[in-house]
Amino acid sequence: MSDSATPAVEEKATARAQSGKPASGMTLAGRAGRIPHLGLVVALVLLAIVGLVTKPENFATSSNLVSVLALASTIGVITVGSTFVIIGGGIDLSVGALMALASVWATTLATQAYGPVVMILCAVLVGTGAGLLNGFLISYGRMVPFIATLAMMVAARGLAQRMSNQRTQLVQPDNDAIVGLSTTRVLGLPLLVYVFALVVLIGWVVLNRTTFGRRTYAVGGNPEAARLAGIDVRKHTLMLYALSGLCCGIAAALIMARTTTGSSTHGDLYELDAIAAVIIGGTLLTGGRGTIIGSILGLLIFTVITNLFILNGLNTADQLVAKGLIIVVAVLLQRRSLNLRT
């Protein structure tokens, strides 16, 4: 080791000695704090204990587990897309309405005449196209994401109502292959759960193992620095909203499978559930930090809470109040964490 490096090493050793902690020492709480998503896992365990105590005969059953996972699947796919958008420094309030529009468009008689493959393709294209429009308005139209996606939310919901004449459209018997995503089970789980798991896996790989993912963190953390580093920020933002729209289209196919319908009422308040799950999962609303796994754990917390309210026969209004309080607490904890780091 060179002589110039020796003083630096000695200074570090002196600082550790003065702090009263061993060089390799760390408290148990400190080590626990370094475990990723430990708090979310603990929260899930506590909710499970509540379920076992309050409704042991209903909560700890395979049918209830399947119900929770099936409910989480549709919102979960949307949550993956929302995670990318929020890490990239944006927000998407239109996800629930886009899912409704995609489901209505895919279940029109004209679309259903071409079979289930075309129906699913239609849902995906409608969602992706609307997401691209969101991204174009934000990136090249320089609209604030909140305003652009709020306008899309209202317009998409209205268009879905107009196309369906505010009626629920049934999936025709000839297209039962779509319904099979919900009814066909592999190892006890419906296929839509596997679709959800596949979307999560792909999302994790893209975010953590690709240039696109690294650029998403860079754009969300500091757009100007990302631009100076050679990243086309506007194009990347456009792609993020297209990705969110794509997830909405996939979610539309899943909700058609679960409900055997397309309806303008599908996805009501899904944008709140998705955003709340992302926030609870540790993603910063200002962008630049977050994980897919954290968002999914946040989603599972919300889904289990909903399940507990249903099993215990509690009022839906109380459920909404509880969700609102959870969101407020999550944001306050985020701010506290940021203050401690700075």
mmCIF file of C-alpha atoms in Angstrom:
data_model
loop_
_atom_site.group_PDB
_atom_site.id
_atom_site.type_symbol
_atom_site.label_atom_id
_atom_site.label_comp_id
_atom_site.label_asym_id
_atom_site.label_seq_id
_atom_site.Cartn_x
_atom_site.Cartn_y
_atom_site.Cartn_z
ATOM 1 C CA MET A 1 0.000 0.000 0.000
ATOM 2 C CA SER A 2 1.381 3.447 -0.869
ATOM 3 C CA ASP A 3 2.292 5.986 1.801
ATOM 4 C CA SER A 4 -0.354 8.414 0.505
ATOM 5 C CA ALA A 5 -3.109 5.864 1.105
ATOM 6 C CA THR A 6 -1.990 5.110 4.663
ATOM 7 C CA PRO A 7 -3.248 8.343 6.304
ATOM 8 C CA ALA A 8 -6.702 7.877 4.808
ATOM 9 C CA VAL A 9 -6.902 4.376 6.255
ATOM 10 C CA GLU A 10 -5.708 5.620 9.619
ATOM 11 C CA GLU A 11 -8.279 8.426 9.630
ATOM 12 C CA LYS A 12 -11.106 5.952 8.985
ATOM 13 C CA ALA A 13 -9.886 3.701 11.785
ATOM 14 C CA THR A 14 -9.645 6.681 14.138
ATOM 15 C CA ALA A 15 -13.154 7.828 13.269
ATOM 16 C CA ARG A 16 -14.526 4.340 13.958
ATOM 17 C CA ALA A 17 -12.699 4.216 17.276
ATOM 18 C CA GLN A 18 -14.045 7.593 18.297
ATOM 19 C CA SER A 19 -17.571 6.566 17.423
ATOM 20 C CA GLY A 20 -17.371 3.746 19.939
ATOM 21 C CA LYS A 21 -18.343 1.100 17.373
ATOM 22 C CA PRO A 22 -16.172 -1.737 16.086
ATOM 23 C CA ALA A 23 -14.855 -1.506 12.543
ATOM 24 C CA SER A 24 -17.188 -4.165 11.293
ATOM 25 C CA GLY A 25 -19.869 -3.517 13.894
ATOM 26 C CA MET A 26 -23.471 -2.745 13.139
ATOM 27 C CA THR A 27 -26.472 -2.943 15.401
ATOM 28 C CA LEU A 28 -29.138 -5.537 14.803
ATOM 29 C CA ALA A 29 -31.606 -2.783 13.916
ATOM 30 C CA GLY A 30 -29.135 -1.341 11.448
ATOM 31 C CA ARG A 31 -28.628 -4.692 9.774
ATOM 32 C CA ALA A 32 -32.375 -5.271 9.633
ATOM 33 C CA GLY A 33 -32.818 -1.850 8.053
ATOM 34 C CA ARG A 34 -30.535 -2.896 5.220
ATOM 35 C CA ILE A 35 -32.719 -5.876 4.283
ATOM 36 C CA PRO A 36 -34.726 -4.841 1.206
ATOM 37 C CA HIS A 37 -38.470 -4.424 1.788
ATOM 38 C CA LEU A 38 -38.313 -5.942 5.279
ATOM 39 C CA GLY A 39 -40.957 -3.532 6.568
ATOM 40 C CA LEU A 40 -43.365 -4.495 3.779
ATOM 41 C CA VAL A 41 -42.891 -8.195 4.465
ATOM 42 C CA VAL A 42 -43.486 -7.632 8.182
ATOM 43 C CA ALA A 43 -46.667 -5.688 7.371
ATOM 44 C CA LEU A 44 -47.915 -8.564 5.222
ATOM 45 C CA VAL A 45 -47.188 -11.059 7.993
ATOM 46 C CA LEU A 46 -49.054 -8.911 10.521
ATOM 47 C CA LEU A 47 -52.061 -8.663 8.188
ATOM 48 C CA ALA A 48 -52.003 -12.434 7.768
ATOM 49 C CA ILE A 49 -52.008 -12.826 11.550
ATOM 50 C CA VAL A 50 -55.011 -10.488 11.763
ATOM 51 C CA GLY A 51 -56.793 -12.634 9.193
ATOM 52 C CA LEU A 52 -55.986 -15.839 11.068
ATOM 53 C CA VAL A 53 -57.252 -14.349 14.325
ATOM 54 C CA THR A 54 -60.443 -12.731 13.039
ATOM 55 C CA LYS A 55 -61.526 -15.232 10.362
ATOM 56 C CA PRO A 56 -59.445 -18.408 10.681
ATOM 57 C CA GLU A 57 -62.046 -20.566 8.944
ATOM 58 C CA ASN A 58 -62.125 -18.329 5.840
ATOM 59 C CA PHE A 59 -58.779 -16.562 5.564
ATOM 60 C CA ALA A 60 -56.405 -19.526 5.631
ATOM 61 C CA THR A 61 -58.008 -21.423 2.748
ATOM 62 C CA SER A 62 -56.728 -22.158 -0.728
ATOM 63 C CA SER A 63 -59.827 -20.606 -2.308
ATOM 64 C CA ASN A 64 -59.261 -17.332 -0.458
ATOM 65 C CA LEU A 65 -55.584 -17.293 -1.473
ATOM 66 C CA VAL A 66 -56.577 -17.769 -5.106
ATOM 67 C CA SER A 67 -59.137 -14.985 -4.739
ATOM 68 C CA VAL A 68 -56.523 -12.588 -3.365
ATOM 69 C CA LEU A 69 -54.035 -13.398 -6.129
ATOM 70 C CA ALA A 70 -56.682 -13.116 -8.857
ATOM 71 C CA LEU A 71 -57.747 -9.713 -7.543
ATOM 72 C CA ALA A 72 -54.128 -8.587 -7.312
ATOM 73 C CA SER A 73 -53.324 -9.759 -10.848
ATOM 74 C CA THR A 74 -55.360 -7.159 -12.732
ATOM 75 C CA ILE A 75 -54.275 -4.168 -10.643
ATOM 76 C CA GLY A 76 -50.792 -5.663 -10.391
ATOM 77 C CA VAL A 77 -50.157 -5.504 -14.129
ATOM 78 C CA ILE A 78 -51.174 -1.839 -14.081
ATOM 79 C CA THR A 79 -48.937 -1.276 -11.045
ATOM 80 C CA VAL A 80 -45.895 -2.492 -12.983
ATOM 81 C CA GLY A 81 -46.499 0.161 -15.648
ATOM 82 C CA SER A 82 -47.153 2.843 -13.027
ATOM 83 C CA THR A 83 -43.866 1.968 -11.295
ATOM 84 C CA PHE A 84 -41.911 2.759 -14.460
ATOM 85 C CA VAL A 85 -43.764 6.039 -14.982
ATOM 86 C CA ILE A 86 -43.308 7.255 -11.391
ATOM 87 C CA ILE A 87 -39.633 6.248 -11.237
ATOM 88 C CA GLY A 88 -39.255 8.235 -14.467
ATOM 89 C CA GLY A 89 -40.609 11.318 -12.713
ATOM 90 C CA GLY A 90 -44.179 11.202 -14.056
ATOM 91 C CA ILE A 91 -47.660 10.229 -12.978
ATOM 92 C CA ASP A 92 -50.486 8.459 -14.815
ATOM 93 C CA LEU A 93 -54.040 9.048 -13.613
ATOM 94 C CA SER A 94 -55.628 7.482 -16.688
ATOM 95 C CA VAL A 95 -54.770 3.812 -16.134
ATOM 96 C CA GLY A 96 -58.200 2.717 -14.863
ATOM 97 C CA ALA A 97 -60.040 4.532 -17.646
ATOM 98 C CA LEU A 98 -57.679 3.150 -20.314
ATOM 99 C CA MET A 99 -58.335 -0.372 -19.069
ATOM 100 C CA ALA A 100 -62.085 0.256 -19.271
ATOM 101 C CA LEU A 101 -61.797 1.680 -22.800
ATOM 102 C CA ALA A 102 -59.645 -1.238 -23.949
ATOM 103 C CA SER A 103 -62.104 -3.776 -22.496
ATOM 104 C CA VAL A 104 -65.090 -2.093 -24.179
ATOM 105 C CA TRP A 105 -63.342 -1.814 -27.534
ATOM 106 C CA ALA A 106 -62.281 -5.462 -27.391
ATOM 107 C CA THR A 107 -65.792 -6.726 -26.547
ATOM 108 C CA THR A 108 -67.692 -4.890 -29.271
ATOM 109 C CA LEU A 109 -69.456 -7.325 -31.589
ATOM 110 C CA ALA A 110 -67.316 -6.193 -34.510
ATOM 111 C CA THR A 111 -64.124 -7.090 -32.656
ATOM 112 C CA GLN A 112 -65.480 -10.308 -31.169
ATOM 113 C CA ALA A 113 -66.316 -11.580 -34.659
ATOM 114 C CA TYR A 114 -62.564 -12.063 -35.253
ATOM 115 C CA GLY A 115 -61.993 -14.298 -32.235
ATOM 116 C CA PRO A 116 -60.165 -14.127 -28.903
ATOM 117 C CA VAL A 117 -56.686 -13.469 -30.296
ATOM 118 C CA VAL A 118 -57.851 -10.348 -32.109
ATOM 119 C CA MET A 119 -59.794 -9.269 -29.002
ATOM 120 C CA ILE A 120 -56.670 -9.441 -26.834
ATOM 121 C CA LEU A 121 -54.592 -7.753 -29.548
ATOM 122 C CA CYS A 122 -57.208 -4.995 -29.791
ATOM 123 C CA ALA A 123 -57.097 -4.388 -26.030
ATOM 124 C CA VAL A 124 -53.296 -4.202 -26.068
ATOM 125 C CA LEU A 125 -53.208 -1.846 -29.065
ATOM 126 C CA VAL A 126 -55.865 0.460 -27.641
ATOM 127 C CA GLY A 127 -54.034 0.696 -24.311
ATOM 128 C CA THR A 128 -50.645 1.243 -25.951
ATOM 129 C CA GLY A 129 -52.035 3.813 -28.398
ATOM 130 C CA ALA A 130 -53.643 5.835 -25.612
ATOM 131 C CA GLY A 131 -50.420 5.612 -23.612
ATOM 132 C CA LEU A 132 -48.478 6.940 -26.602
ATOM 133 C CA LEU A 133 -50.888 9.862 -26.832
ATOM 134 C CA ASN A 134 -50.302 10.590 -23.143
ATOM 135 C CA GLY A 135 -46.562 10.454 -23.689
ATOM 136 C CA PHE A 136 -46.727 12.696 -26.779
ATOM 137 C CA LEU A 137 -48.741 15.366 -24.967
ATOM 138 C CA ILE A 138 -46.311 15.314 -22.045
ATOM 139 C CA SER A 139 -43.014 14.990 -23.945
ATOM 140 C CA TYR A 140 -43.600 17.056 -27.071
ATOM 141 C CA GLY A 141 -46.684 19.044 -26.058
ATOM 142 C CA ARG A 142 -44.934 19.950 -22.790
ATOM 143 C CA MET A 143 -48.092 19.381 -20.767
ATOM 144 C CA VAL A 144 -47.864 18.666 -17.051
ATOM 145 C CA PRO A 145 -48.291 14.874 -16.556
ATOM 146 C CA PHE A 146 -51.027 15.389 -13.977
ATOM 147 C CA ILE A 147 -53.123 17.500 -16.383
ATOM 148 C CA ALA A 148 -52.481 15.388 -19.484
ATOM 149 C CA THR A 149 -53.371 12.082 -17.840
ATOM 150 C CA LEU A 150 -56.319 13.627 -15.998
ATOM 151 C CA ALA A 151 -57.719 14.778 -19.352
ATOM 152 C CA MET A 152 -57.106 11.300 -20.781
ATOM 153 C CA MET A 153 -58.851 9.711 -17.795
ATOM 154 C CA VAL A 154 -62.000 11.760 -18.380
ATOM 155 C CA ALA A 155 -61.938 11.375 -22.176
ATOM 156 C CA ALA A 156 -61.256 7.617 -22.157
ATOM 157 C CA ARG A 157 -64.013 6.945 -19.651
ATOM 158 C CA GLY A 158 -66.435 9.044 -21.694
ATOM 159 C CA LEU A 159 -65.475 7.306 -24.939
ATOM 160 C CA ALA A 160 -65.944 3.912 -23.288
ATOM 161 C CA GLN A 161 -69.429 4.943 -22.168
ATOM 162 C CA ARG A 162 -70.291 6.210 -25.650
ATOM 163 C CA MET A 163 -69.053 3.053 -27.405
ATOM 164 C CA SER A 164 -70.972 0.754 -25.063
ATOM 165 C CA ASN A 165 -74.026 3.013 -24.641
ATOM 166 C CA GLN A 166 -73.286 2.649 -20.917
ATOM 167 C CA ARG A 167 -74.122 -1.050 -21.123
ATOM 168 C CA THR A 168 -72.095 -4.049 -20.075
ATOM 169 C CA GLN A 169 -70.863 -6.048 -23.072
ATOM 170 C CA LEU A 170 -70.650 -9.807 -22.595
ATOM 171 C CA VAL A 171 -67.874 -11.968 -23.989
ATOM 172 C CA GLN A 172 -69.579 -14.226 -26.531
ATOM 173 C CA PRO A 173 -69.527 -18.038 -26.015
ATOM 174 C CA ASP A 174 -67.366 -18.420 -29.139
ATOM 175 C CA ASN A 175 -64.610 -16.522 -27.356
ATOM 176 C CA ASP A 176 -64.497 -18.562 -24.172
ATOM 177 C CA ALA A 177 -60.740 -18.912 -24.614
ATOM 178 C CA ILE A 178 -60.427 -15.504 -22.967
ATOM 179 C CA VAL A 179 -62.546 -16.655 -20.029
ATOM 180 C CA GLY A 180 -60.212 -19.648 -19.804
ATOM 181 C CA LEU A 181 -57.506 -17.328 -18.451
ATOM 182 C CA SER A 182 -59.580 -17.150 -15.283
ATOM 183 C CA THR A 183 -61.110 -20.626 -15.165
ATOM 184 C CA THR A 184 -58.198 -22.808 -16.301
ATOM 185 C CA ARG A 185 -55.891 -23.685 -13.426
ATOM 186 C CA VAL A 186 -52.320 -24.913 -13.368
ATOM 187 C CA LEU A 187 -51.002 -26.156 -10.008
ATOM 188 C CA GLY A 188 -54.144 -24.765 -8.418
ATOM 189 C CA LEU A 189 -53.733 -21.212 -9.741
ATOM 190 C CA PRO A 190 -55.640 -19.603 -12.637
ATOM 191 C CA LEU A 191 -53.677 -18.699 -15.744
ATOM 192 C CA LEU A 192 -54.137 -14.984 -15.180
ATOM 193 C CA VAL A 193 -51.939 -15.240 -12.069
ATOM 194 C CA TYR A 194 -49.161 -16.636 -14.252
ATOM 195 C CA VAL A 195 -49.673 -13.804 -16.742
ATOM 196 C CA PHE A 196 -49.302 -11.374 -13.841
ATOM 197 C CA ALA A 197 -46.141 -13.139 -12.651
ATOM 198 C CA LEU A 198 -44.693 -13.023 -16.176
ATOM 199 C CA VAL A 199 -45.350 -9.281 -16.461
ATOM 200 C CA VAL A 200 -43.674 -8.717 -13.073
ATOM 201 C CA LEU A 201 -40.655 -10.786 -14.119
ATOM 202 C CA ILE A 202 -40.264 -8.960 -17.432
ATOM 203 C CA GLY A 203 -40.723 -5.608 -15.685
ATOM 204 C CA TRP A 204 -38.040 -6.484 -13.119
ATOM 205 C CA VAL A 205 -35.572 -7.536 -15.818
ATOM 206 C CA VAL A 206 -36.206 -4.422 -17.911
ATOM 207 C CA LEU A 207 -35.861 -2.089 -14.932
ATOM 208 C CA ASN A 208 -32.790 -3.722 -13.391
ATOM 209 C CA ARG A 209 -30.901 -5.350 -16.231
ATOM 210 C CA THR A 210 -31.324 -3.126 -19.293
ATOM 211 C CA THR A 211 -30.235 0.285 -20.532
ATOM 212 C CA PHE A 212 -33.893 1.310 -20.630
ATOM 213 C CA GLY A 213 -34.169 0.732 -16.889
ATOM 214 C CA ARG A 214 -30.997 2.662 -16.095
ATOM 215 C CA ARG A 215 -32.191 5.551 -18.220
ATOM 216 C CA THR A 216 -35.542 5.509 -16.407
ATOM 217 C CA TYR A 217 -33.779 6.075 -13.078
ATOM 218 C CA ALA A 218 -31.602 8.768 -14.633
ATOM 219 C CA VAL A 219 -34.527 10.653 -16.192
ATOM 220 C CA GLY A 220 -36.514 10.508 -12.960
ATOM 221 C CA GLY A 221 -33.581 11.492 -10.768
ATOM 222 C CA ASN A 222 -32.392 14.487 -12.790
ATOM 223 C CA PRO A 223 -33.825 15.091 -16.292
ATOM 224 C CA GLU A 224 -31.347 17.846 -17.125
ATOM 225 C CA ALA A 225 -28.340 15.722 -16.136
ATOM 226 C CA ALA A 226 -29.799 12.837 -18.144
ATOM 227 C CA ARG A 227 -30.121 15.114 -21.184
ATOM 228 C CA LEU A 228 -26.546 16.305 -20.835
ATOM 229 C CA ALA A 229 -25.468 12.655 -20.601
ATOM 230 C CA GLY A 230 -26.920 12.041 -24.062
ATOM 231 C CA ILE A 231 -30.309 10.545 -23.148
ATOM 232 C CA ASP A 232 -33.238 11.643 -25.298
ATOM 233 C CA VAL A 233 -35.464 12.537 -22.341
ATOM 234 C CA ARG A 234 -38.557 13.311 -24.413
ATOM 235 C CA LYS A 235 -38.393 10.060 -26.358
ATOM 236 C CA HIS A 236 -37.788 8.067 -23.188
ATOM 237 C CA THR A 237 -40.753 9.699 -21.457
ATOM 238 C CA LEU A 238 -42.902 8.859 -24.474
ATOM 239 C CA MET A 239 -41.840 5.215 -24.161
ATOM 240 C CA LEU A 240 -42.629 5.135 -20.436
ATOM 241 C CA TYR A 241 -46.235 6.183 -20.998
ATOM 242 C CA ALA A 242 -46.552 3.755 -23.907
ATOM 243 C CA LEU A 243 -45.371 1.016 -21.535
ATOM 244 C CA SER A 244 -47.994 2.071 -19.000
ATOM 245 C CA GLY A 245 -50.665 1.923 -21.710
ATOM 246 C CA LEU A 246 -49.464 -1.522 -22.776
ATOM 247 C CA CYS A 247 -49.918 -2.756 -19.201
ATOM 248 C CA CYS A 248 -53.440 -1.297 -19.200
ATOM 249 C CA GLY A 249 -54.239 -3.282 -22.342
ATOM 250 C CA ILE A 250 -52.988 -6.511 -20.778
ATOM 251 C CA ALA A 251 -54.985 -5.745 -17.629
ATOM 252 C CA ALA A 252 -58.084 -5.240 -19.796
ATOM 253 C CA ALA A 253 -57.696 -8.777 -21.144
ATOM 254 C CA LEU A 254 -57.391 -10.101 -17.586
ATOM 255 C CA ILE A 255 -60.473 -8.293 -16.332
ATOM 256 C CA MET A 256 -62.440 -9.538 -19.351
ATOM 257 C CA ALA A 257 -61.400 -13.044 -18.316
ATOM 258 C CA ARG A 258 -62.410 -12.497 -14.675
ATOM 259 C CA THR A 259 -65.765 -10.837 -15.316
ATOM 260 C CA THR A 260 -66.584 -12.188 -18.832
ATOM 261 C CA THR A 261 -67.488 -8.592 -19.722
ATOM 262 C CA GLY A 262 -66.220 -5.319 -21.086
ATOM 263 C CA SER A 263 -67.584 -2.268 -19.300
ATOM 264 C CA SER A 264 -66.997 1.454 -18.974
ATOM 265 C CA THR A 265 -67.082 0.964 -15.192
ATOM 266 C CA HIS A 266 -64.074 -1.356 -15.136
ATOM 267 C CA GLY A 267 -61.018 -0.001 -13.368
ATOM 268 C CA ASP A 268 -62.831 2.544 -11.231
ATOM 269 C CA LEU A 269 -60.236 4.033 -8.808
ATOM 270 C CA TYR A 270 -57.589 1.580 -10.055
ATOM 271 C CA GLU A 271 -55.303 4.561 -10.595
ATOM 272 C CA LEU A 272 -55.447 5.266 -6.864
ATOM 273 C CA ASP A 273 -54.730 1.652 -5.952
ATOM 274 C CA ALA A 274 -51.810 1.453 -8.379
ATOM 275 C CA ILE A 275 -50.239 4.743 -7.310
ATOM 276 C CA ALA A 276 -50.740 3.916 -3.624
ATOM 277 C CA ALA A 277 -49.111 0.508 -4.083
ATOM 278 C CA VAL A 278 -46.125 2.123 -5.786
ATOM 279 C CA ILE A 279 -45.744 4.711 -3.011
ATOM 280 C CA ILE A 280 -46.084 2.145 -0.225
ATOM 281 C CA GLY A 281 -43.504 0.045 -2.047
ATOM 282 C CA GLY A 282 -40.924 2.798 -1.556
ATOM 283 C CA THR A 283 -40.959 4.551 -4.935
ATOM 284 C CA LEU A 284 -40.417 8.299 -4.648
ATOM 285 C CA LEU A 285 -43.189 10.445 -6.114
ATOM 286 C CA THR A 286 -40.473 12.799 -7.336
ATOM 287 C CA GLY A 287 -38.868 9.970 -9.322
ATOM 288 C CA GLY A 288 -35.426 8.451 -9.476
ATOM 289 C CA ARG A 289 -35.913 5.692 -6.926
ATOM 290 C CA GLY A 290 -38.118 2.614 -6.653
ATOM 291 C CA THR A 291 -38.415 -1.114 -7.297
ATOM 292 C CA ILE A 292 -40.863 -3.476 -8.950
ATOM 293 C CA ILE A 293 -40.761 -5.874 -5.990
ATOM 294 C CA GLY A 294 -41.563 -3.084 -3.550
ATOM 295 C CA SER A 295 -44.565 -2.029 -5.641
ATOM 296 C CA ILE A 296 -45.906 -5.586 -5.781
ATOM 297 C CA LEU A 297 -45.521 -5.994 -2.024
ATOM 298 C CA GLY A 298 -47.380 -2.716 -1.574
ATOM 299 C CA LEU A 299 -50.114 -4.007 -3.865
ATOM 300 C CA LEU A 300 -50.402 -7.254 -1.890
ATOM 301 C CA ILE A 301 -50.761 -5.250 1.327
ATOM 302 C CA PHE A 302 -53.652 -3.310 -0.172
ATOM 303 C CA THR A 303 -55.246 -6.456 -1.599
ATOM 304 C CA VAL A 304 -55.044 -8.342 1.702
ATOM 305 C CA ILE A 305 -56.559 -5.344 3.504
ATOM 306 C CA THR A 306 -59.451 -5.373 1.027
ATOM 307 C CA ASN A 307 -59.850 -9.105 1.556
ATOM 308 C CA LEU A 308 -59.912 -8.693 5.338
ATOM 309 C CA PHE A 309 -62.604 -6.014 5.090
ATOM 310 C CA ILE A 310 -64.731 -8.285 2.903
ATOM 311 C CA LEU A 311 -64.304 -11.339 5.132
ATOM 312 C CA ASN A 312 -65.186 -9.354 8.243
ATOM 313 C CA GLY A 313 -68.184 -7.702 6.607
ATOM 314 C CA LEU A 314 -66.862 -4.184 7.130
ATOM 315 C CA ASN A 315 -68.193 -1.173 5.268
ATOM 316 C CA THR A 316 -66.641 -0.278 1.901
ATOM 317 C CA ALA A 317 -66.523 3.357 2.971
ATOM 318 C CA ASP A 318 -64.373 2.411 5.963
ATOM 319 C CA GLN A 319 -62.093 0.522 3.600
ATOM 320 C CA LEU A 320 -61.549 3.660 1.510
ATOM 321 C CA VAL A 321 -60.806 5.671 4.656
ATOM 322 C CA ALA A 322 -58.244 3.064 5.728
ATOM 323 C CA LYS A 323 -56.573 3.169 2.311
ATOM 324 C CA GLY A 324 -56.413 6.956 2.433
ATOM 325 C CA LEU A 325 -54.763 6.871 5.841
ATOM 326 C CA ILE A 326 -52.237 4.299 4.638
ATOM 327 C CA ILE A 327 -51.291 6.537 1.699
ATOM 328 C CA VAL A 328 -50.823 9.550 3.990
ATOM 329 C CA VAL A 329 -48.653 7.551 6.409
ATOM 330 C CA ALA A 330 -46.564 6.156 3.534
ATOM 331 C CA VAL A 331 -45.870 9.630 2.137
ATOM 332 C CA LEU A 332 -44.982 11.000 5.591
ATOM 333 C CA LEU A 333 -42.573 8.107 6.161
ATOM 334 C CA GLN A 334 -40.993 8.795 2.763
ATOM 335 C CA ARG A 335 -40.398 12.423 3.703
ATOM 336 C CA ARG A 336 -38.956 11.439 7.074
ATOM 337 C CA SER A 337 -36.609 8.968 5.372
ATOM 338 C CA LEU A 338 -35.430 11.630 2.920
ATOM 339 C CA ASN A 339 -34.869 14.160 5.730
ATOM 340 C CA LEU A 340 -32.791 11.646 7.666
ATOM 341 C CA ARG A 341 -30.642 10.929 4.613
ATOM 342 C CA THR A 342 -30.002 14.603 3.980
#
